[in-house]
Short mmCIF file of C-alpha atoms in Angstrom, two decimals:
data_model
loop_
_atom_site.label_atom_id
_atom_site.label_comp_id
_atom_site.label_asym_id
_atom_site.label_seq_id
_atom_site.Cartn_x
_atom_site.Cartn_y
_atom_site.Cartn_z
CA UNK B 1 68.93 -142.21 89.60
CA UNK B 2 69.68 -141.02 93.26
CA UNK B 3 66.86 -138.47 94.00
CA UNK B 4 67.56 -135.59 96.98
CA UNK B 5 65.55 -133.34 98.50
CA UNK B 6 67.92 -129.87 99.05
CA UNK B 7 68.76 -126.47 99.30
CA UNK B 8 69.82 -124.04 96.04
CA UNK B 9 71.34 -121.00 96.91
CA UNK B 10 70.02 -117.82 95.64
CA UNK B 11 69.87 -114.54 97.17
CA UNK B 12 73.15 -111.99 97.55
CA UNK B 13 76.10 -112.03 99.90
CA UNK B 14 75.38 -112.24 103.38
CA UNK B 15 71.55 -112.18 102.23
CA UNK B 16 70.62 -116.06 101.43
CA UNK B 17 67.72 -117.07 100.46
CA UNK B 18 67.08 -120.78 99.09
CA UNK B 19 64.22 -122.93 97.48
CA UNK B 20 63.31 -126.27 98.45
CA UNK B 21 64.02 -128.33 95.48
CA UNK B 22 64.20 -132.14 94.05
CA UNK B 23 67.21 -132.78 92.38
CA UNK B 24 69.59 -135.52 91.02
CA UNK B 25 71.96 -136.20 93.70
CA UNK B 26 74.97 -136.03 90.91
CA UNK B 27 74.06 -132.25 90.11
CA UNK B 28 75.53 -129.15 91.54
CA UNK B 29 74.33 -127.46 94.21
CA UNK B 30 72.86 -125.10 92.41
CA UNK B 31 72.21 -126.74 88.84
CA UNK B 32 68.89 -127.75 87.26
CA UNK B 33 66.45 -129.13 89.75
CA UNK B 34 63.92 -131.55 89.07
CA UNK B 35 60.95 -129.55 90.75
CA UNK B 36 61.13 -126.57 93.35
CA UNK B 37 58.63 -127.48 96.33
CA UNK B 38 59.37 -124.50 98.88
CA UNK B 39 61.18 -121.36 99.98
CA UNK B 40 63.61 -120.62 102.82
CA UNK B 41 64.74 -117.24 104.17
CA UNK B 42 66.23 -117.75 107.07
CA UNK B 43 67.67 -113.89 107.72
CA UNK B 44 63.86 -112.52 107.92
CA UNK B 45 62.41 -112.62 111.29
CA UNK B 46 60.70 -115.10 112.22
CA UNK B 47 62.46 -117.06 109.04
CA UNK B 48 60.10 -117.78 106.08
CA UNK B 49 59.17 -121.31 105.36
CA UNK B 50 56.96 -122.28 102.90
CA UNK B 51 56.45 -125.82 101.49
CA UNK B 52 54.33 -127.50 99.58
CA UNK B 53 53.58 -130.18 101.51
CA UNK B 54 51.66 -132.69 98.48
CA UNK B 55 54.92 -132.68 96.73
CA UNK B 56 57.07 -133.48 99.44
CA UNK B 57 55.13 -135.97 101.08
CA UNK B 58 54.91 -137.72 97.50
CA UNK B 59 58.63 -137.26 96.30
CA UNK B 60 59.62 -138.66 99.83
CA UNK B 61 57.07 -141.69 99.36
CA UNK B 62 59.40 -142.39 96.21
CA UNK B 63 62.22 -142.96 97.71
CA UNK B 64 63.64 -139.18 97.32
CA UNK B 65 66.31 -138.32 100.58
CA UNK B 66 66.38 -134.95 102.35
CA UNK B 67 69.47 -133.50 102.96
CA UNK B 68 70.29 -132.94 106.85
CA UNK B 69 69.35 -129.28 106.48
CA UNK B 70 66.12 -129.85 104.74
CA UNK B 71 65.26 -132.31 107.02
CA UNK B 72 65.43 -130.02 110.05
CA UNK B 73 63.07 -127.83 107.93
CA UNK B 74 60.48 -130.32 107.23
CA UNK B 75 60.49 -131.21 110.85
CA UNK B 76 59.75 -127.60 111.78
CA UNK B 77 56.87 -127.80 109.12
CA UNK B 78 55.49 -131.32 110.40
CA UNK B 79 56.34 -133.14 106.68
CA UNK B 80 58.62 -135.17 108.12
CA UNK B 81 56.94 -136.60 111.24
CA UNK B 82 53.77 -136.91 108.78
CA UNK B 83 56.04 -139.51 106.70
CA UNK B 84 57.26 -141.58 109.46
CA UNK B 85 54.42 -141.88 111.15
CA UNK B 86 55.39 -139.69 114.24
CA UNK B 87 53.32 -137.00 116.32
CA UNK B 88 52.83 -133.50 115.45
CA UNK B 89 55.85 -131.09 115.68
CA UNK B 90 54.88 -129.60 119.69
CA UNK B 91 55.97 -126.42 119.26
CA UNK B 92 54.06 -124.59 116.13
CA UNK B 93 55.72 -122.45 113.48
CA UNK B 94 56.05 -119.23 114.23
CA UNK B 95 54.80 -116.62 111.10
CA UNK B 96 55.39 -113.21 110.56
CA UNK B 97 52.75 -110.65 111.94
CA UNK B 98 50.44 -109.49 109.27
CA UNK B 99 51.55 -105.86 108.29
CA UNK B 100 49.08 -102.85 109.35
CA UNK B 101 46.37 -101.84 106.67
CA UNK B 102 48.33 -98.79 105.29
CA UNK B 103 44.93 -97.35 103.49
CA UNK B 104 43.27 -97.61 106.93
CA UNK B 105 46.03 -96.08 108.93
CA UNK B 106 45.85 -93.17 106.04
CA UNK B 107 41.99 -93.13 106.22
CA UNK B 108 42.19 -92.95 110.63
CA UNK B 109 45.02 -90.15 110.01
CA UNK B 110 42.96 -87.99 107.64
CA UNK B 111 39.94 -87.93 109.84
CA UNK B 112 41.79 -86.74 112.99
CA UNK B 113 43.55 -84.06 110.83
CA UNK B 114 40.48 -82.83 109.68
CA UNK B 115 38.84 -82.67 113.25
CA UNK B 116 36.35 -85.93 112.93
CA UNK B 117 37.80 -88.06 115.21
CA UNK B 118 40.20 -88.32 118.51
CA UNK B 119 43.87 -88.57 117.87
CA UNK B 120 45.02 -92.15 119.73
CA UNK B 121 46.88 -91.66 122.89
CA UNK B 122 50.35 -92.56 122.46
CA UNK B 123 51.70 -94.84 124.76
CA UNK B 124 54.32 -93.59 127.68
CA UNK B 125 57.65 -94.66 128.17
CA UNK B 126 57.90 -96.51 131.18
CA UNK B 127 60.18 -95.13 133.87
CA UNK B 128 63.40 -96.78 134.92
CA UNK B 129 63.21 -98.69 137.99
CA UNK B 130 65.91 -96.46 139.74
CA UNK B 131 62.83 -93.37 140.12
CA UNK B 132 59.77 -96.41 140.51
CA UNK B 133 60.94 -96.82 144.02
CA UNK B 134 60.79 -93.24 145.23
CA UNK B 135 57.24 -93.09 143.11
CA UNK B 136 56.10 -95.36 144.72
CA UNK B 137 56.30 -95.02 147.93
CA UNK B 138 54.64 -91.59 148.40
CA UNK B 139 51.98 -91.44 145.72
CA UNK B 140 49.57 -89.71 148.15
CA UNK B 141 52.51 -86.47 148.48
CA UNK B 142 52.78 -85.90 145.08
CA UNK B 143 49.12 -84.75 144.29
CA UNK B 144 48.80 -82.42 147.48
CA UNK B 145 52.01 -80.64 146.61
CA UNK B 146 50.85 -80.09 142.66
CA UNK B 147 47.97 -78.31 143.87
CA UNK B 148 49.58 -75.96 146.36
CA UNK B 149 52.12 -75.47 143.30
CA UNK B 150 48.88 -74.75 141.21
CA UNK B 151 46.57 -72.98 143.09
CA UNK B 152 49.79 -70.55 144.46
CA UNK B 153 49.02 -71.40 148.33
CA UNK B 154 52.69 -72.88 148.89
CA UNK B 155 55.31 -71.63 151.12
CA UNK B 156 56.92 -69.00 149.38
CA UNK B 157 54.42 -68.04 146.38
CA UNK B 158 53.55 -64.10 147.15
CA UNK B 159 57.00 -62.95 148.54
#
C-alpha cells in the first residue's frame, strides 16, 4: 500500500483550513485518513502550523511520501531537513502574538475608574511629513509665541 503524507480540506468557502494527515494514496482527497499529524490555516495571520513532529518523522522513516504542498510545510517546520539530514530551516517560524490578558486589562481599567491609579497615556498620531518640515525648522518660535498668546502680552491683545 502506497502511503502519502497530505492535505484534507475542511473549513468553508473561501475560509480553508486543512489537517496534516497519512493516508492511502488510492483514497480521496478528503476520505478516511490513516492518522491526522497537524493543522494548517493558512488565511490567519501569520498562518497556523502545527505538527506533530514524532509522527511525521516516523511515518516518513517508513517510507510514507509528502505531497509537494506538505512538503513546503514541513520545510517551514524543520521536519523535513531533520529527515534528510540537512541544516536547520534559517529563517524561524513566525507565531501569532499571544493575545492581551483580558482579566488584567479589566482589573488596570477598574482601578483608574475608581481613582487608584493613572490612566496610560495614549500614544499620538504622528504628523505627516508635509507639516514635519516647517516644525522643524523653528522649534525655538513656537514656545515664545504660546506664551505671549498665554500670558496676553502679544501685539494686539488689549485693543
Amino acid at each position: 500500500m502506497a502511503v502519502k503524507i497530505r492535505l484534507l480540506r475542511m473549513g468553508k468557502i473561501r475560509n480553508p483550513q486543512y489537517r496534516i494527515v497519512i493516508a492511502d494514496s488510492r483514497t480521496k482527497r478528503d476520505g478516511r485518513a490513516i492518522e491526522f499529524v497537524g493543522l494548517y490555516h493558512p488565511k490567519e495571520e501569520p498562518s497556523r502550523i502545527e505538527v506533530n513532529s514524532e509522527r511525521v518523522q516516523h511515518w516518513l522513516s517508513v517510507g510514507a511520501q509528502p505531497s509537494e504542498a506538505v512538503r513546503a510545510i514541513l520545510s517551514k517546520t524543520g521536519d523535513w531537513q531533520k529527515f534528510k539530514g540537512l541544516p536547520a530551516p534559517a529563517e524561524p517560524l513566525k507565531v501569532k502574538a499571544a493575545a492581551p490578558d483580558r482579566r488584567a486589562t479589566y482589573e488596570a481599567e477598574a482601578q483608574v475608574a475608581a481613582g487608584l491609579a493613572e490612566a496610560p497615556k495614549a500614544k499620538k498620531a504622528e504628523p505627516k511629513k508635509k507639516s514635519e518640515a516647517p516644525a522643524a525648522e523653528a522649534p525655538a518660535e513656537a514656545p515664545a509665541a504660546q506664551a505671549e498668546e498665554q500670558t496676553g502680552a502679544g501685539a494686539g491683545a488689549e485693543a
